[in-house]
XYZ file of C-alpha atoms in Angstrom:
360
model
C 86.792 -13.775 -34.928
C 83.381 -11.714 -35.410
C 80.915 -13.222 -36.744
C 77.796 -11.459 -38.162
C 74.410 -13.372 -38.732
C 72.586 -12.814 -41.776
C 69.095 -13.487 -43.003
C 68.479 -16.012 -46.031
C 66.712 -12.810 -47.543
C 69.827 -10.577 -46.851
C 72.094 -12.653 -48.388
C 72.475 -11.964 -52.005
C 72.249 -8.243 -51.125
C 75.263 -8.639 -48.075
C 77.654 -10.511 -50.509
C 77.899 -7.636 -52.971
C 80.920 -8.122 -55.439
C 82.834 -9.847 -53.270
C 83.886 -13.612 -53.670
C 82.153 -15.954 -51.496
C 83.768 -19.194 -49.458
C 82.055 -21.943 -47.143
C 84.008 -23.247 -44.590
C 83.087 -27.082 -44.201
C 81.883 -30.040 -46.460
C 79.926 -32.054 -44.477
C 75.708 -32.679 -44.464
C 75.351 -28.824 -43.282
C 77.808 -27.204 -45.329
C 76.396 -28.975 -48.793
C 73.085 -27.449 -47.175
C 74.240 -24.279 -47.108
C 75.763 -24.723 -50.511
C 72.414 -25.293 -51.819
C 70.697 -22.495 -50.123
C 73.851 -19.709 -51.439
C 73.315 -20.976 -55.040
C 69.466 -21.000 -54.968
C 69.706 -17.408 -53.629
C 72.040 -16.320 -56.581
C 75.132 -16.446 -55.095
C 78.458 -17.839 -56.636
C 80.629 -19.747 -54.026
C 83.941 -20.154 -55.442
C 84.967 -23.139 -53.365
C 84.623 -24.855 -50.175
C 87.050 -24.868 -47.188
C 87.085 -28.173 -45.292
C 90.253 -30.074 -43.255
C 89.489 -33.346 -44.514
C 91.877 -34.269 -46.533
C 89.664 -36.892 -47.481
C 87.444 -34.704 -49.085
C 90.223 -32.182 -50.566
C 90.433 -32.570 -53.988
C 86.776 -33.525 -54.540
C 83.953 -31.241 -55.620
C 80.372 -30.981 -54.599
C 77.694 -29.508 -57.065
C 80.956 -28.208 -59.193
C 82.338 -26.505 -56.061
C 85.915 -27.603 -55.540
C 86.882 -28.443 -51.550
C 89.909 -27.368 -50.776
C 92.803 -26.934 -47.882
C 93.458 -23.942 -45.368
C 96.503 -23.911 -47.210
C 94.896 -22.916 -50.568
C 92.095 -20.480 -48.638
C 95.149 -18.747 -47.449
C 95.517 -17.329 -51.081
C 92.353 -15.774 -50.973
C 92.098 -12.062 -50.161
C 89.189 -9.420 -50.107
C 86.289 -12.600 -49.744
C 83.091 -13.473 -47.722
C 83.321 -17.268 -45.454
C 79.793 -18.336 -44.652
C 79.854 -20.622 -42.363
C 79.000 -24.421 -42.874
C 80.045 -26.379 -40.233
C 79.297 -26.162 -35.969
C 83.002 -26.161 -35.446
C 83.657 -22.960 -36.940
C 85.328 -21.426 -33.675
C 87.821 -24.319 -33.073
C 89.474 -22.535 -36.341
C 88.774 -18.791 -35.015
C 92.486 -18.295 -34.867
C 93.540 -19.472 -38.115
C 90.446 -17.862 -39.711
C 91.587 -14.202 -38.283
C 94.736 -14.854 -40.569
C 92.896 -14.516 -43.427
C 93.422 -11.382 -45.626
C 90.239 -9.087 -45.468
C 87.537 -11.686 -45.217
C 84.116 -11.135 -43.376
C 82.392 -14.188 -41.913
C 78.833 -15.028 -41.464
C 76.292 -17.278 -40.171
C 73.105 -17.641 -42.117
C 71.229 -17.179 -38.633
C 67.495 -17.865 -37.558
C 65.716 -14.699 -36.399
C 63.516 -14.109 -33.136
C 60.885 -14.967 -34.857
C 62.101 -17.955 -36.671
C 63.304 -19.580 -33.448
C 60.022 -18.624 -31.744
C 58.313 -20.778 -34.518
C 61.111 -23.588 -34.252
C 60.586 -23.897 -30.585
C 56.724 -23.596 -30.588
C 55.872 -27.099 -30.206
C 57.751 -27.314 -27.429
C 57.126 -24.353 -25.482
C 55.106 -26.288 -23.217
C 57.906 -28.008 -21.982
C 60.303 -24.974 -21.039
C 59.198 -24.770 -17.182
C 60.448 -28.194 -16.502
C 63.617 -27.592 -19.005
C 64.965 -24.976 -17.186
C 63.906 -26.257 -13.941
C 65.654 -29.194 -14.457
C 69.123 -27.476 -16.023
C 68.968 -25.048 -13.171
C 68.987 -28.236 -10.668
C 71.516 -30.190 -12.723
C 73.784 -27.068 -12.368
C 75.049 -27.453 -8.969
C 76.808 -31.006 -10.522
C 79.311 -29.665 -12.636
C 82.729 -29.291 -12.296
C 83.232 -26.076 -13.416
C 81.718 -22.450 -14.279
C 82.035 -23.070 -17.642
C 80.207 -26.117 -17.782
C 76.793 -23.618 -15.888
C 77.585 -21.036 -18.847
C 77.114 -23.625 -21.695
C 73.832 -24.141 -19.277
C 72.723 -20.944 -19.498
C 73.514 -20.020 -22.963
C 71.508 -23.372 -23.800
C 68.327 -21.562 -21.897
C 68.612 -18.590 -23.621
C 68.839 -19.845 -27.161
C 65.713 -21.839 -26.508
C 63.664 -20.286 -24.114
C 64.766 -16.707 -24.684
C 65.048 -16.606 -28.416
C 69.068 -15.883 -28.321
C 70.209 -17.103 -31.171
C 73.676 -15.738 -30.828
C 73.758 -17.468 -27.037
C 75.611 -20.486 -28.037
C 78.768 -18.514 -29.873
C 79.766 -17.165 -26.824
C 80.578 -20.473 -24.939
C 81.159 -22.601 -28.020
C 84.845 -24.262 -26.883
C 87.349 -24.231 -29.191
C 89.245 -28.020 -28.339
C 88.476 -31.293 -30.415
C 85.086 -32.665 -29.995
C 85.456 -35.219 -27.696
C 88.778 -34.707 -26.417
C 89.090 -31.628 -24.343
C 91.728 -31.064 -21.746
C 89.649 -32.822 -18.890
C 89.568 -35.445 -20.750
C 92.914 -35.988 -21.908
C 94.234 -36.023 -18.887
C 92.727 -39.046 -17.459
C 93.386 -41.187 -20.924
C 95.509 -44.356 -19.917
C 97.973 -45.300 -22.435
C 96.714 -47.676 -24.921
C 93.464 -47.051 -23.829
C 90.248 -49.078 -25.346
C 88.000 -46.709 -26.963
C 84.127 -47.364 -27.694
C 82.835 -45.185 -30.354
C 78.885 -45.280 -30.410
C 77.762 -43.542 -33.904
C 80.411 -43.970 -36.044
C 79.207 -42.434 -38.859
C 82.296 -42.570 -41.589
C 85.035 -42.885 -39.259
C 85.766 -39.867 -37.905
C 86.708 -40.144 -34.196
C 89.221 -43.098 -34.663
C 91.169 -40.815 -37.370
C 91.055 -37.889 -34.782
C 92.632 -39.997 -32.612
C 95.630 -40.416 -35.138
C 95.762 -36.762 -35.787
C 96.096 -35.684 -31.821
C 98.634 -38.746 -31.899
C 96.827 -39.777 -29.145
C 97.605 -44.427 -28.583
C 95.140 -46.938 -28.245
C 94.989 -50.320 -27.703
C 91.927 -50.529 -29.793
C 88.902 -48.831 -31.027
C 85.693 -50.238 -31.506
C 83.030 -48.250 -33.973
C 79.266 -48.549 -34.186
C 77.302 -47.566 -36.857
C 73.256 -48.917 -38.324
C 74.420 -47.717 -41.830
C 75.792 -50.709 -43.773
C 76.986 -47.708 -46.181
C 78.685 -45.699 -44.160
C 80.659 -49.114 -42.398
C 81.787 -49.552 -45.652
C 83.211 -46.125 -45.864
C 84.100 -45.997 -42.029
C 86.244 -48.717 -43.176
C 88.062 -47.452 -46.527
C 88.512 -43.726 -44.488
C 90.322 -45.758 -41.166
C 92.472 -48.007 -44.504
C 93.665 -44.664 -45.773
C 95.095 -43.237 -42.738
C 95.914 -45.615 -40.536
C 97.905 -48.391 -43.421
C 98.823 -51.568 -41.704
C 97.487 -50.230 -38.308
C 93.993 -50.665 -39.119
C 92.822 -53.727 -37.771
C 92.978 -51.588 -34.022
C 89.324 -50.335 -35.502
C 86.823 -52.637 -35.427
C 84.030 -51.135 -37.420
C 80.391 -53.101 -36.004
C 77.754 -52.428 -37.845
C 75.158 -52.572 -35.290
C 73.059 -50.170 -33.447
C 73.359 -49.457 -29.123
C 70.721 -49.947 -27.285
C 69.296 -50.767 -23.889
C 68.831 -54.564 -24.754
C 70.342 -56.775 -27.530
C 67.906 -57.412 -30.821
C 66.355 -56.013 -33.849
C 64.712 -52.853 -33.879
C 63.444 -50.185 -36.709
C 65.246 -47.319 -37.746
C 65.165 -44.428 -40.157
C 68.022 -44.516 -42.404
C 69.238 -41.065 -43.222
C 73.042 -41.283 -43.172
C 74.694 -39.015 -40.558
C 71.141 -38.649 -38.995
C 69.835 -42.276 -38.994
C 68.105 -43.169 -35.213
C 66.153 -45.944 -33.959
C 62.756 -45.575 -33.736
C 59.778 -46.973 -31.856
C 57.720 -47.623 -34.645
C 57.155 -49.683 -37.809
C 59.615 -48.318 -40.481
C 60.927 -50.192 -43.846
C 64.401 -50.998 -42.262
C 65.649 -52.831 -39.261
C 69.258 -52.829 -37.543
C 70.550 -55.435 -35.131
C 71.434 -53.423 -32.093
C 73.649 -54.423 -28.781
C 73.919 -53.705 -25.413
C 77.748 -52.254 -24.009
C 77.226 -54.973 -20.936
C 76.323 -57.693 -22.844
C 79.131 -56.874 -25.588
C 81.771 -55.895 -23.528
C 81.239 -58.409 -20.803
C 84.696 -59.691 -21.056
C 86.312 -56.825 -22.171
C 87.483 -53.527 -20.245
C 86.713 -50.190 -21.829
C 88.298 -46.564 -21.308
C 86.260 -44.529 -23.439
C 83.143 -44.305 -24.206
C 81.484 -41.506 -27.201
C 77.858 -41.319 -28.059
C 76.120 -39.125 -30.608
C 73.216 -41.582 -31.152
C 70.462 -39.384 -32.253
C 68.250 -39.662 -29.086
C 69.201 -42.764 -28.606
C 72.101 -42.020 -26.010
C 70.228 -42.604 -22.469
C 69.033 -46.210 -23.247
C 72.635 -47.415 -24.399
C 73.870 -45.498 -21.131
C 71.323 -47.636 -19.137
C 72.228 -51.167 -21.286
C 76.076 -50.222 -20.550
C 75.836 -49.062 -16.902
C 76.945 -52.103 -15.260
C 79.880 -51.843 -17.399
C 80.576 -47.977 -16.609
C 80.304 -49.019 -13.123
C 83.049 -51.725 -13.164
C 85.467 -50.102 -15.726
C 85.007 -46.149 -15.209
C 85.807 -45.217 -18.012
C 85.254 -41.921 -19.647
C 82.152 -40.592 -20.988
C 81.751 -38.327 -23.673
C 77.785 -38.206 -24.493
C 75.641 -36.248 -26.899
C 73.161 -34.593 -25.401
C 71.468 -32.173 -27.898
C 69.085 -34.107 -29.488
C 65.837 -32.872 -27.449
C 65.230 -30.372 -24.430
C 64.483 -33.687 -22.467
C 68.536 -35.228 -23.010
C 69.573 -32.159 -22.303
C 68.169 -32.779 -18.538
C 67.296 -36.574 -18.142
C 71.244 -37.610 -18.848
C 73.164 -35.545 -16.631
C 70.885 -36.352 -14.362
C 70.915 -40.316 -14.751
C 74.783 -39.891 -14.599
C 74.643 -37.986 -11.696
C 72.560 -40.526 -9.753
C 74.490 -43.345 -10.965
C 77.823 -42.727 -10.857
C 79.972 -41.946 -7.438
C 83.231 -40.082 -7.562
C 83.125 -38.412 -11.186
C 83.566 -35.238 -12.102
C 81.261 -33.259 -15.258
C 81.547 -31.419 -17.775
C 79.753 -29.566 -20.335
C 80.838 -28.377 -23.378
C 79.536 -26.459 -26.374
C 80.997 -27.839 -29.445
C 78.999 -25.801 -31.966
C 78.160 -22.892 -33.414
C 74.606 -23.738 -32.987
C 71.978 -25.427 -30.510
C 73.595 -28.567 -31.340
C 76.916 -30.469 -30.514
C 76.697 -30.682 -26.423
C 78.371 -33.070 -25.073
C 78.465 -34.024 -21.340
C 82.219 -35.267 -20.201
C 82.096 -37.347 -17.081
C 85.248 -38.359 -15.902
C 86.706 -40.707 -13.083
C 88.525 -39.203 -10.149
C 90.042 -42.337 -10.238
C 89.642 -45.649 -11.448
């Protein structure tokens, strides 16, 4: 699949007479949405997999299947969602369509990163040094590609090693899944890991999701009802936050991004710690995507890592300082597991460190 970056100013001008497509409905692809229409352009519809959201229509844009895009001939796809290349395949069967990526420029990444320039000596010092810990070469190419998008200005970097498995479940990982395995899913959001699980028919004993947002528990919930029927009650949707100690702490509520926060906000969230809730409970799996949030709910759950070893799939895109400080914690804390690190999106966003027990 080639895909060819466009400016925002470019864009009315590069779609010509063509019809235009955006290939996913989540928080980014309604963004993109916006910024088509308020540049002129029609989109005709909007491709997303959900069949949750199939049917549905977002500012009078119909989402539909792969099965319906499949009609389509002669069209643009803009790209809406970081998991555009885990569909690379199905998106070269497309009759005559050209794909793009609304992309930043040099100079638009040289302002993004400006405030923290500062801290790119001790970024790619300590990515260089974390390097020697993985598992594999591909796991130092994500590494490197990481360096060049920020530090180098590449914005293109990140497409090249972006893998094309499920988030969260890549081959390393599946292979070390026990059977009915116990599954701890830290950022819930509205449900999607546990329903991934059902669609890569993959068993579970049980799966237990955190999310802050009371509203999107409530749809966590109704999503899990609709595909899973009389099976739900294996998903226990908490909502609570994970952190380093149990209690109450602020947070800024902004659905898929809400995060915790060290200072006085007009919302609070009753948050856990993984030892203190799982004391007397074993766990197999454990996901974060925790907006920043990931290495103090690593350090509250450690003791519980140590005695279960199960397998970790963190998010660690969410500053230049995850991106070193929690390999690096894992490293030091955990004996006999081997890392990974993927690339799950189109953008500098969506890595996710894999550790994984060389046995349990």
């Amino acid at each position: 699949m080639k895909i060819i970056s466009v400016k925002n100013e470019e864009i009315k001008k590069t779609c010509g007479e063509r019809s235009n497509y955006i290939f996913g409905a989540s928080d980014t692809g309604k963004k993109l949405l916006r910024s088509l229409m308020a540049a002129g352009v029609r989109v005709n519809a909007i491709w997303d997999n959900d069949i949750l959201k199939q049917g549905k229509s977002i500012e009078g844009v119909p989402v539909i299947s792969f099965e319906k895009m499949k009609e389509e001939k002669d069209f643009n796809l803009f790209l809406g969602s970081a998991y555009a290349m885990q569909e690379a395949d199905r998106i070269d069967t497309l009759n005559n369509v050209t794909v793009y990526q609304v992309g930043r420029s040099r100079d638009e990444l040289e302002a993004l990163f400006t405030e923290v320039r500062v801290k790119f000596p001790a970024f790619v010092e300590g990515c260089r040094k974390n390097e020697i810990y993985y598992a594999d070469d591909m796991s130092r190419r994500v590494s490197d590609a990481i360096i060049a998008y920020a530090v180098n200005y590449d914005g293109m970097a990140t497409q090249k090693v972006v893998s094309t498995e499920e988030h969260y479940l890549i081959r390393e990982v599946l292979e070390h899944l026990p059977d009915d395995a116990v599954f701890v899913d830290c950022g819930a959001f509205t449900g999607e890991f546990p329903i991934a699980l059902i669609k890569n028919n993959i068993s579970f004993q049980k799966c237990y999701c955190f999310e802050m947002e009371e509203g999107n528990c409530r749809t966590a919930r109704q999503n899990i009802e609709k595909i899973m029927g009389a099976g739900v009650n294996r998903v226990e949707v908490v909502n609570s936050g994970i952190a380093e100690q149990n209690g109450i702490l602020y947070f800024e509520s902004n659905s898929a991004n809400s995060k915790l926060t060290n200072y006085e906000t007009d919302q609070k969230v009753k948050v856990v710690a993984i030892d203190s809730y799982f004391r007397d409970i074993k766990i197999d799996f454990v996901k974060m995507d925790i907006e920043g949030a990931e290495l103090g709910a690593l350090k509250g759950g450690i003791n519980t890592i140590k005695r279960d070893r199960p397998v970790l799939a963190i998010s660690v895109y969410h500053s230049l300082e995850d991106r070193v400080d929690i390999p690096k914690y894992l490293f030091n804390q955990l004996e006999n597991y081997k890392f990974y690190l993927r690339q799950h999106s189109i953008w500098f966003a969506e890595t996710v460190l894999y550790a994984v027990p060389a046995n349990r």
